[in-house]
Short mmCIF file of N, CA and C in Angstrom, two decimals:
data_model
loop_
_atom_site.label_atom_id
_atom_site.label_comp_id
_atom_site.label_asym_id
_atom_site.label_seq_id
_atom_site.Cartn_x
_atom_site.Cartn_y
_atom_site.Cartn_z
N UNK Z 226 121.68 112.90 97.68
CA UNK Z 226 122.75 112.51 96.77
C UNK Z 226 123.98 113.40 96.98
N UNK Z 227 123.76 114.68 97.21
CA UNK Z 227 124.89 115.59 97.42
C UNK Z 227 125.64 115.23 98.70
N UNK Z 228 124.94 114.78 99.73
CA UNK Z 228 125.58 114.42 100.99
C UNK Z 228 126.39 113.13 100.86
N UNK Z 229 125.89 112.20 100.09
CA UNK Z 229 126.56 110.91 99.93
C UNK Z 229 126.42 110.41 98.50
N UNK Z 230 127.30 110.84 97.61
CA UNK Z 230 127.19 110.47 96.19
C UNK Z 230 127.28 108.97 95.92
N UNK Z 231 127.79 108.20 96.89
CA UNK Z 231 127.91 106.76 96.67
C UNK Z 231 126.57 106.03 96.76
N UNK Z 232 125.54 106.68 97.32
CA UNK Z 232 124.24 106.05 97.41
C UNK Z 232 123.63 105.86 96.03
N UNK Z 233 122.99 104.72 95.83
CA UNK Z 233 122.31 104.40 94.58
C UNK Z 233 120.90 103.94 94.90
N UNK Z 234 119.95 104.39 94.11
CA UNK Z 234 118.57 103.95 94.23
C UNK Z 234 118.24 103.14 92.99
N UNK Z 235 117.78 101.92 93.21
CA UNK Z 235 117.40 101.03 92.11
C UNK Z 235 115.90 100.83 92.14
N UNK Z 236 115.21 101.26 91.09
CA UNK Z 236 113.77 101.06 90.96
C UNK Z 236 113.53 99.91 90.01
N UNK Z 237 112.87 98.88 90.52
CA UNK Z 237 112.65 97.69 89.70
C UNK Z 237 111.16 97.57 89.40
N UNK Z 238 110.83 97.49 88.12
CA UNK Z 238 109.44 97.32 87.72
C UNK Z 238 108.78 98.64 87.39
N UNK Z 239 107.51 98.55 87.02
CA UNK Z 239 106.78 99.76 86.61
C UNK Z 239 106.47 100.65 87.80
N UNK Z 240 106.30 101.92 87.52
CA UNK Z 240 105.86 102.86 88.55
C UNK Z 240 104.39 103.15 88.31
N UNK Z 241 103.65 103.31 89.40
CA UNK Z 241 102.21 103.50 89.31
C UNK Z 241 101.84 104.85 89.89
N UNK Z 242 100.71 105.35 89.49
CA UNK Z 242 100.18 106.58 90.05
C UNK Z 242 100.26 107.73 89.06
N UNK Z 243 99.40 108.68 89.28
CA UNK Z 243 99.35 109.86 88.41
C UNK Z 243 100.67 110.62 88.50
N UNK Z 244 101.31 110.80 87.38
CA UNK Z 244 102.54 111.58 87.33
C UNK Z 244 103.79 110.85 87.79
N UNK Z 245 103.66 109.57 88.15
CA UNK Z 245 104.82 108.84 88.69
C UNK Z 245 105.93 108.71 87.66
N UNK Z 246 105.58 108.40 86.42
CA UNK Z 246 106.59 108.26 85.37
C UNK Z 246 107.36 109.54 85.13
N UNK Z 247 106.65 110.66 85.13
CA UNK Z 247 107.28 111.96 84.94
C UNK Z 247 108.19 112.29 86.12
N UNK Z 248 107.76 111.94 87.31
CA UNK Z 248 108.58 112.19 88.50
C UNK Z 248 109.88 111.41 88.43
N UNK Z 249 109.80 110.13 88.07
CA UNK Z 249 111.01 109.31 87.96
C UNK Z 249 111.93 109.88 86.88
N UNK Z 250 111.39 110.27 85.74
CA UNK Z 250 112.21 110.85 84.66
C UNK Z 250 112.89 112.13 85.13
N UNK Z 251 112.19 112.96 85.87
CA UNK Z 251 112.76 114.22 86.38
C UNK Z 251 113.92 113.93 87.34
N UNK Z 252 113.73 112.95 88.22
CA UNK Z 252 114.81 112.61 89.15
C UNK Z 252 115.98 111.91 88.45
N UNK Z 253 115.70 111.15 87.41
CA UNK Z 253 116.77 110.51 86.65
C UNK Z 253 117.66 111.59 86.02
N UNK Z 254 117.06 112.65 85.48
CA UNK Z 254 117.85 113.76 84.93
C UNK Z 254 118.69 114.42 86.02
N UNK Z 255 118.11 114.55 87.18
CA UNK Z 255 118.78 115.23 88.29
C UNK Z 255 119.89 114.39 88.92
N UNK Z 256 119.65 113.07 89.04
CA UNK Z 256 120.58 112.19 89.76
C UNK Z 256 121.51 111.39 88.86
N UNK Z 257 121.20 111.31 87.59
CA UNK Z 257 122.06 110.54 86.68
C UNK Z 257 122.14 109.08 87.08
N UNK Z 258 123.37 108.55 87.14
CA UNK Z 258 123.57 107.13 87.44
C UNK Z 258 123.23 106.76 88.88
N UNK Z 259 123.00 107.73 89.73
CA UNK Z 259 122.62 107.42 91.11
C UNK Z 259 121.21 106.83 91.18
N UNK Z 260 120.44 106.99 90.12
CA UNK Z 260 119.11 106.40 90.02
C UNK Z 260 119.10 105.44 88.85
N UNK Z 261 118.91 104.18 89.15
CA UNK Z 261 118.85 103.14 88.12
C UNK Z 261 117.43 102.61 88.04
N UNK Z 262 116.90 102.49 86.85
CA UNK Z 262 115.55 101.95 86.67
C UNK Z 262 115.64 100.67 85.84
N UNK Z 263 114.76 99.73 86.16
CA UNK Z 263 114.77 98.43 85.50
C UNK Z 263 113.35 98.03 85.13
N UNK Z 264 113.23 97.28 84.08
CA UNK Z 264 111.95 96.67 83.74
C UNK Z 264 111.66 95.61 84.81
N UNK Z 265 110.43 95.11 84.87
CA UNK Z 265 110.15 94.05 85.84
C UNK Z 265 111.12 92.88 85.66
N UNK Z 266 111.52 92.30 86.78
CA UNK Z 266 112.45 91.17 86.76
C UNK Z 266 111.70 89.87 87.01
N UNK Z 267 112.21 88.76 86.47
CA UNK Z 267 111.64 87.47 86.84
C UNK Z 267 111.78 87.26 88.35
N UNK Z 268 110.93 86.44 88.92
CA UNK Z 268 110.87 86.26 90.38
C UNK Z 268 112.24 85.92 90.99
N UNK Z 269 112.99 85.03 90.36
CA UNK Z 269 114.28 84.64 90.94
C UNK Z 269 115.27 85.80 90.94
N UNK Z 270 115.25 86.61 89.89
CA UNK Z 270 116.15 87.76 89.83
C UNK Z 270 115.70 88.86 90.81
N UNK Z 271 114.40 89.01 90.99
CA UNK Z 271 113.89 89.99 91.96
C UNK Z 271 114.32 89.60 93.37
N UNK Z 272 114.28 88.31 93.69
CA UNK Z 272 114.73 87.84 95.01
C UNK Z 272 116.22 88.10 95.18
N UNK Z 273 116.99 87.89 94.14
CA UNK Z 273 118.43 88.17 94.20
C UNK Z 273 118.67 89.66 94.46
N UNK Z 274 117.88 90.51 93.83
CA UNK Z 274 118.03 91.96 94.03
C UNK Z 274 117.71 92.33 95.47
N UNK Z 275 116.68 91.72 96.06
CA UNK Z 275 116.35 91.97 97.47
C UNK Z 275 117.50 91.57 98.38
N UNK Z 276 118.08 90.42 98.11
CA UNK Z 276 119.18 89.92 98.93
C UNK Z 276 120.41 90.82 98.78
N UNK Z 277 120.64 91.35 97.60
CA UNK Z 277 121.82 92.19 97.35
C UNK Z 277 121.69 93.60 97.91
N UNK Z 278 120.46 94.06 98.11
CA UNK Z 278 120.24 95.44 98.56
C UNK Z 278 120.71 95.65 99.99
N UNK Z 279 121.16 96.87 100.27
CA UNK Z 279 121.56 97.23 101.63
C UNK Z 279 120.37 97.76 102.43
N UNK Z 280 119.51 98.54 101.78
CA UNK Z 280 118.32 99.13 102.39
C UNK Z 280 117.19 99.03 101.37
N UNK Z 281 116.00 98.71 101.84
CA UNK Z 281 114.85 98.59 100.96
C UNK Z 281 113.94 99.80 101.17
N UNK Z 282 113.32 100.27 100.09
CA UNK Z 282 112.43 101.42 100.16
C UNK Z 282 111.01 100.95 99.87
N UNK Z 283 110.11 101.25 100.78
CA UNK Z 283 108.69 100.92 100.59
C UNK Z 283 107.90 102.22 100.46
N UNK Z 284 107.15 102.33 99.39
CA UNK Z 284 106.27 103.48 99.21
C UNK Z 284 104.86 103.00 99.51
N UNK Z 285 104.27 103.54 100.56
CA UNK Z 285 102.97 103.09 101.03
C UNK Z 285 101.83 103.42 100.07
N UNK Z 286 100.71 102.81 100.35
CA UNK Z 286 99.50 103.03 99.55
C UNK Z 286 98.71 104.22 100.06
N UNK Z 287 97.82 104.68 99.22
CA UNK Z 287 96.85 105.68 99.66
C UNK Z 287 95.48 105.04 99.85
N UNK Z 288 95.36 103.78 99.48
CA UNK Z 288 94.11 103.04 99.64
C UNK Z 288 94.14 102.36 101.00
N UNK Z 289 93.17 102.70 101.85
CA UNK Z 289 93.21 102.24 103.24
C UNK Z 289 92.94 100.76 103.43
N UNK Z 290 92.28 100.11 102.51
CA UNK Z 290 91.97 98.70 102.71
C UNK Z 290 92.95 97.78 101.99
N UNK Z 291 94.09 98.30 101.59
CA UNK Z 291 95.10 97.48 100.92
C UNK Z 291 96.44 97.59 101.64
N UNK Z 292 97.06 96.46 101.83
CA UNK Z 292 98.38 96.41 102.43
C UNK Z 292 99.35 95.99 101.33
N UNK Z 293 100.37 96.77 101.07
CA UNK Z 293 101.32 96.35 100.03
C UNK Z 293 102.01 95.05 100.44
N UNK Z 294 101.81 93.99 99.64
CA UNK Z 294 102.44 92.70 99.96
C UNK Z 294 103.96 92.85 99.93
N UNK Z 295 104.45 93.82 99.17
CA UNK Z 295 105.89 94.06 99.10
C UNK Z 295 106.46 94.34 100.50
N UNK Z 296 105.67 95.00 101.35
CA UNK Z 296 106.15 95.30 102.71
C UNK Z 296 106.51 94.02 103.45
N UNK Z 297 105.69 92.98 103.32
CA UNK Z 297 105.99 91.72 104.01
C UNK Z 297 107.20 91.05 103.39
N UNK Z 298 107.36 91.16 102.07
CA UNK Z 298 108.57 90.64 101.44
C UNK Z 298 109.81 91.33 102.01
N UNK Z 299 109.70 92.62 102.20
CA UNK Z 299 110.81 93.39 102.74
C UNK Z 299 111.07 93.01 104.20
N UNK Z 300 110.03 92.89 104.99
CA UNK Z 300 110.20 92.56 106.41
C UNK Z 300 110.90 91.22 106.56
N UNK Z 301 110.50 90.20 105.79
CA UNK Z 301 111.11 88.88 105.98
C UNK Z 301 112.58 88.84 105.57
N UNK Z 302 113.05 89.83 104.82
CA UNK Z 302 114.49 89.86 104.51
C UNK Z 302 115.30 90.27 105.73
N UNK Z 303 114.66 90.97 106.67
CA UNK Z 303 115.37 91.48 107.84
C UNK Z 303 116.20 92.72 107.54
N UNK Z 304 116.12 93.22 106.33
CA UNK Z 304 116.91 94.39 105.92
C UNK Z 304 116.27 95.68 106.43
N UNK Z 305 117.06 96.75 106.55
CA UNK Z 305 116.49 98.05 106.92
C UNK Z 305 115.46 98.50 105.87
N UNK Z 306 114.42 99.17 106.34
CA UNK Z 306 113.36 99.64 105.45
C UNK Z 306 113.19 101.14 105.62
N UNK Z 307 113.35 101.85 104.52
CA UNK Z 307 113.02 103.27 104.46
C UNK Z 307 111.60 103.33 103.90
N UNK Z 308 110.66 103.73 104.73
CA UNK Z 308 109.25 103.73 104.34
C UNK Z 308 108.80 105.15 104.04
N UNK Z 309 108.24 105.33 102.87
CA UNK Z 309 107.67 106.62 102.51
C UNK Z 309 106.16 106.44 102.55
N UNK Z 310 105.55 107.04 103.54
CA UNK Z 310 104.10 106.92 103.71
C UNK Z 310 103.41 108.08 103.03
N UNK Z 311 102.36 107.76 102.29
CA UNK Z 311 101.65 108.76 101.50
C UNK Z 311 100.64 109.54 102.33
N UNK Z 312 100.13 108.92 103.39
CA UNK Z 312 99.12 109.57 104.24
C UNK Z 312 99.45 109.26 105.70
N UNK Z 313 99.03 110.13 106.59
CA UNK Z 313 99.30 109.93 108.02
C UNK Z 313 98.64 108.67 108.58
N UNK Z 314 97.58 108.24 107.93
CA UNK Z 314 96.87 107.05 108.40
C UNK Z 314 97.29 105.80 107.62
N UNK Z 315 98.49 105.79 107.09
CA UNK Z 315 98.99 104.66 106.29
C UNK Z 315 98.84 103.36 107.08
N UNK Z 316 98.26 102.36 106.42
CA UNK Z 316 98.01 101.10 107.11
C UNK Z 316 99.27 100.27 107.35
N UNK Z 317 100.40 100.71 106.86
CA UNK Z 317 101.66 100.00 107.13
C UNK Z 317 102.28 100.42 108.47
N UNK Z 318 101.84 101.55 109.00
CA UNK Z 318 102.48 102.11 110.20
C UNK Z 318 102.49 101.17 111.42
N UNK Z 319 101.40 100.48 111.73
CA UNK Z 319 101.45 99.59 112.90
C UNK Z 319 102.49 98.46 112.75
N UNK Z 320 102.68 97.97 111.53
CA UNK Z 320 103.64 96.90 111.30
C UNK Z 320 105.06 97.45 111.30
N UNK Z 321 105.24 98.61 110.71
CA UNK Z 321 106.56 99.23 110.71
C UNK Z 321 106.99 99.64 112.12
N UNK Z 322 106.05 100.06 112.94
CA UNK Z 322 106.38 100.49 114.30
C UNK Z 322 107.04 99.37 115.09
N UNK Z 323 106.73 98.14 114.78
CA UNK Z 323 107.32 96.99 115.46
C UNK Z 323 108.69 96.62 114.90
N UNK Z 324 108.98 97.06 113.69
CA UNK Z 324 110.20 96.66 112.99
C UNK Z 324 111.38 97.51 113.48
N UNK Z 325 112.41 96.87 114.03
CA UNK Z 325 113.50 97.63 114.65
C UNK Z 325 114.31 98.55 113.73
N UNK Z 326 114.46 98.19 112.47
CA UNK Z 326 115.33 98.96 111.58
C UNK Z 326 114.51 99.58 110.45
N UNK Z 327 113.71 100.56 110.81
CA UNK Z 327 112.93 101.26 109.79
C UNK Z 327 112.99 102.76 110.06
N UNK Z 328 112.76 103.51 109.02
CA UNK Z 328 112.58 104.95 109.14
C UNK Z 328 111.36 105.28 108.30
N UNK Z 329 110.39 105.93 108.91
CA UNK Z 329 109.18 106.33 108.20
C UNK Z 329 109.26 107.82 107.90
N UNK Z 330 109.02 108.15 106.65
CA UNK Z 330 108.99 109.54 106.20
C UNK Z 330 107.65 109.75 105.50
N UNK Z 331 106.97 110.82 105.83
CA UNK Z 331 105.72 111.12 105.14
C UNK Z 331 106.04 111.88 103.85
N UNK Z 332 105.37 111.50 102.78
CA UNK Z 332 105.68 112.05 101.45
C UNK Z 332 105.59 113.57 101.40
N UNK Z 333 104.69 114.14 102.18
CA UNK Z 333 104.53 115.60 102.14
C UNK Z 333 105.66 116.33 102.85
N UNK Z 334 106.58 115.59 103.46
CA UNK Z 334 107.73 116.20 104.13
C UNK Z 334 109.05 115.94 103.39
N UNK Z 335 108.99 115.19 102.30
CA UNK Z 335 110.24 114.77 101.65
C UNK Z 335 111.05 115.92 101.04
N UNK Z 336 110.44 117.06 100.80
CA UNK Z 336 111.18 118.18 100.22
C UNK Z 336 112.00 118.94 101.27
N UNK Z 337 111.80 118.63 102.53
CA UNK Z 337 112.54 119.32 103.58
C UNK Z 337 113.97 118.76 103.67
N UNK Z 338 114.92 119.65 103.72
CA UNK Z 338 116.34 119.26 103.75
C UNK Z 338 116.64 118.32 104.92
N UNK Z 339 116.12 118.63 106.09
CA UNK Z 339 116.40 117.82 107.28
C UNK Z 339 115.87 116.39 107.12
N UNK Z 340 114.76 116.25 106.44
CA UNK Z 340 114.18 114.93 106.21
C UNK Z 340 115.08 114.13 105.26
N UNK Z 341 115.56 114.78 104.21
CA UNK Z 341 116.46 114.12 103.27
C UNK Z 341 117.76 113.71 103.95
N UNK Z 342 118.31 114.58 104.78
CA UNK Z 342 119.55 114.28 105.51
C UNK Z 342 119.31 113.09 106.45
N UNK Z 343 118.18 113.08 107.13
CA UNK Z 343 117.84 111.98 108.03
C UNK Z 343 117.75 110.66 107.27
N UNK Z 344 117.17 110.69 106.07
CA UNK Z 344 117.05 109.48 105.25
C UNK Z 344 118.42 108.98 104.83
N UNK Z 345 119.30 109.88 104.41
CA UNK Z 345 120.66 109.49 104.02
C UNK Z 345 121.40 108.90 105.22
N UNK Z 346 121.31 109.56 106.36
CA UNK Z 346 121.97 109.06 107.57
C UNK Z 346 121.48 107.66 107.92
N UNK Z 347 120.16 107.46 107.84
CA UNK Z 347 119.57 106.15 108.11
C UNK Z 347 120.17 105.10 107.18
N UNK Z 348 120.20 105.40 105.88
CA UNK Z 348 120.72 104.44 104.91
C UNK Z 348 122.18 104.10 105.17
N UNK Z 349 122.97 105.10 105.48
CA UNK Z 349 124.40 104.86 105.73
C UNK Z 349 124.61 104.09 107.05
N UNK Z 350 123.85 104.45 108.06
CA UNK Z 350 124.01 103.81 109.37
C UNK Z 350 123.51 102.37 109.38
N UNK Z 351 122.41 102.12 108.70
CA UNK Z 351 121.76 100.79 108.76
C UNK Z 351 122.17 99.85 107.64
N UNK Z 352 122.90 100.34 106.64
CA UNK Z 352 123.28 99.49 105.51
C UNK Z 352 123.89 98.19 106.01
N UNK Z 353 123.46 97.11 105.42
CA UNK Z 353 123.95 95.76 105.70
C UNK Z 353 123.48 95.20 107.04
N UNK Z 354 122.65 95.92 107.78
CA UNK Z 354 122.07 95.40 109.01
C UNK Z 354 121.00 94.39 108.63
N UNK Z 355 120.99 93.25 109.30
CA UNK Z 355 119.98 92.23 109.01
C UNK Z 355 119.45 91.67 110.33
N UNK Z 356 118.13 91.62 110.45
CA UNK Z 356 117.47 91.03 111.61
C UNK Z 356 117.27 89.55 111.31
N UNK Z 357 117.64 88.68 112.24
CA UNK Z 357 117.51 87.25 111.97
C UNK Z 357 116.05 86.79 112.08
N UNK Z 358 115.79 85.64 111.47
CA UNK Z 358 114.44 85.12 111.37
C UNK Z 358 113.82 84.86 112.74
N UNK Z 359 114.60 84.40 113.69
CA UNK Z 359 114.06 84.11 115.02
C UNK Z 359 113.50 85.39 115.65
N UNK Z 360 114.23 86.49 115.53
CA UNK Z 360 113.76 87.76 116.07
C UNK Z 360 112.52 88.24 115.32
N UNK Z 361 112.53 88.13 114.00
CA UNK Z 361 111.37 88.54 113.20
C UNK Z 361 110.13 87.74 113.59
N UNK Z 362 110.31 86.43 113.80
CA UNK Z 362 109.18 85.59 114.19
C UNK Z 362 108.61 85.99 115.54
N UNK Z 363 109.48 86.43 116.44
CA UNK Z 363 108.99 86.86 117.75
C UNK Z 363 108.31 88.23 117.69
N UNK Z 364 108.71 89.06 116.74
CA UNK Z 364 108.10 90.38 116.58
C UNK Z 364 106.70 90.26 115.97
N UNK Z 365 106.56 89.36 115.00
CA UNK Z 365 105.31 89.22 114.26
C UNK Z 365 104.75 87.79 114.38
N UNK Z 366 104.46 87.32 115.58
CA UNK Z 366 104.00 85.93 115.71
C UNK Z 366 102.68 85.66 114.99
N UNK Z 367 101.80 86.64 114.90
CA UNK Z 367 100.51 86.44 114.24
C UNK Z 367 100.61 86.43 112.73
N UNK Z 368 101.76 86.77 112.18
CA UNK Z 368 101.93 86.81 110.73
C UNK Z 368 102.65 85.59 110.18
N UNK Z 369 103.11 84.72 111.06
CA UNK Z 369 103.78 83.50 110.60
C UNK Z 369 102.76 82.59 109.91
N UNK Z 370 103.22 81.77 108.98
CA UNK Z 370 102.33 80.92 108.19
C UNK Z 370 101.48 80.01 109.08
N UNK Z 371 102.06 79.43 110.12
CA UNK Z 371 101.29 78.54 110.98
C UNK Z 371 100.20 79.29 111.75
N UNK Z 372 100.48 80.53 112.14
CA UNK Z 372 99.48 81.33 112.84
C UNK Z 372 98.34 81.73 111.92
N UNK Z 373 98.67 82.14 110.70
CA UNK Z 373 97.65 82.54 109.73
C UNK Z 373 96.79 81.32 109.37
N UNK Z 374 97.44 80.18 109.12
CA UNK Z 374 96.68 78.97 108.80
C UNK Z 374 95.76 78.58 109.95
N UNK Z 375 96.26 78.66 111.17
CA UNK Z 375 95.44 78.35 112.34
C UNK Z 375 94.24 79.26 112.45
N UNK Z 376 94.43 80.52 112.14
CA UNK Z 376 93.32 81.48 112.18
C UNK Z 376 92.25 81.11 111.15
N UNK Z 377 92.66 80.76 109.93
CA UNK Z 377 91.70 80.35 108.91
C UNK Z 377 90.97 79.07 109.33
N UNK Z 378 91.68 78.13 109.90
CA UNK Z 378 91.04 76.89 110.36
C UNK Z 378 90.00 77.19 111.43
N UNK Z 379 90.36 78.07 112.38
CA UNK Z 379 89.39 78.46 113.40
C UNK Z 379 88.14 79.08 112.78
N UNK Z 380 88.32 79.93 111.79
CA UNK Z 380 87.18 80.57 111.12
C UNK Z 380 86.31 79.50 110.43
N UNK Z 381 86.96 78.58 109.72
CA UNK Z 381 86.21 77.56 109.00
C UNK Z 381 85.43 76.63 109.94
N UNK Z 382 86.05 76.21 111.03
CA UNK Z 382 85.39 75.28 111.94
C UNK Z 382 84.38 75.96 112.85
N UNK Z 383 84.48 77.24 113.00
CA UNK Z 383 83.54 77.94 113.88
C UNK Z 383 82.50 78.73 113.09
N UNK Z 384 82.52 78.59 111.77
CA UNK Z 384 81.53 79.28 110.94
C UNK Z 384 80.17 78.60 111.08
N UNK Z 385 79.16 79.40 111.09
CA UNK Z 385 77.81 78.84 111.16
C UNK Z 385 77.39 78.39 109.77
N UNK Z 386 76.75 77.27 109.72
CA UNK Z 386 76.32 76.71 108.43
C UNK Z 386 75.13 77.45 107.88
#
């Protein structure tokens, strides 16, 4: 925030995890209006917020068998993604590695000044960058609806009775 006071972080919806509410309150005191928090939004308003954002922030899971569906919502927007991974083995990493406009930061490094500066630089440099759908489809061909449906059909028709 000190490097670029014009940056704003908008948190939409509830925060989860032990101590998460206290952490957000502490940062709200520290950042003032640079941190805006909102109650959950209806689906149409949430989509509008995604479209309006310059950079999206994804906070990864610590549960290894869960993929945050929010990550796929973010990817399909084509917007830059600042990913904060909670563990080195975060299951989002293989998908993010393919995404051209992402920056991954591990949560245990976020207190380092150089990491914060790198995150600010990423946000300023990538703001308003959008990857078109054709490129996204070529990056993630196995994640397209027709590919996923085809995979399920193959499983159903090849399942043993």
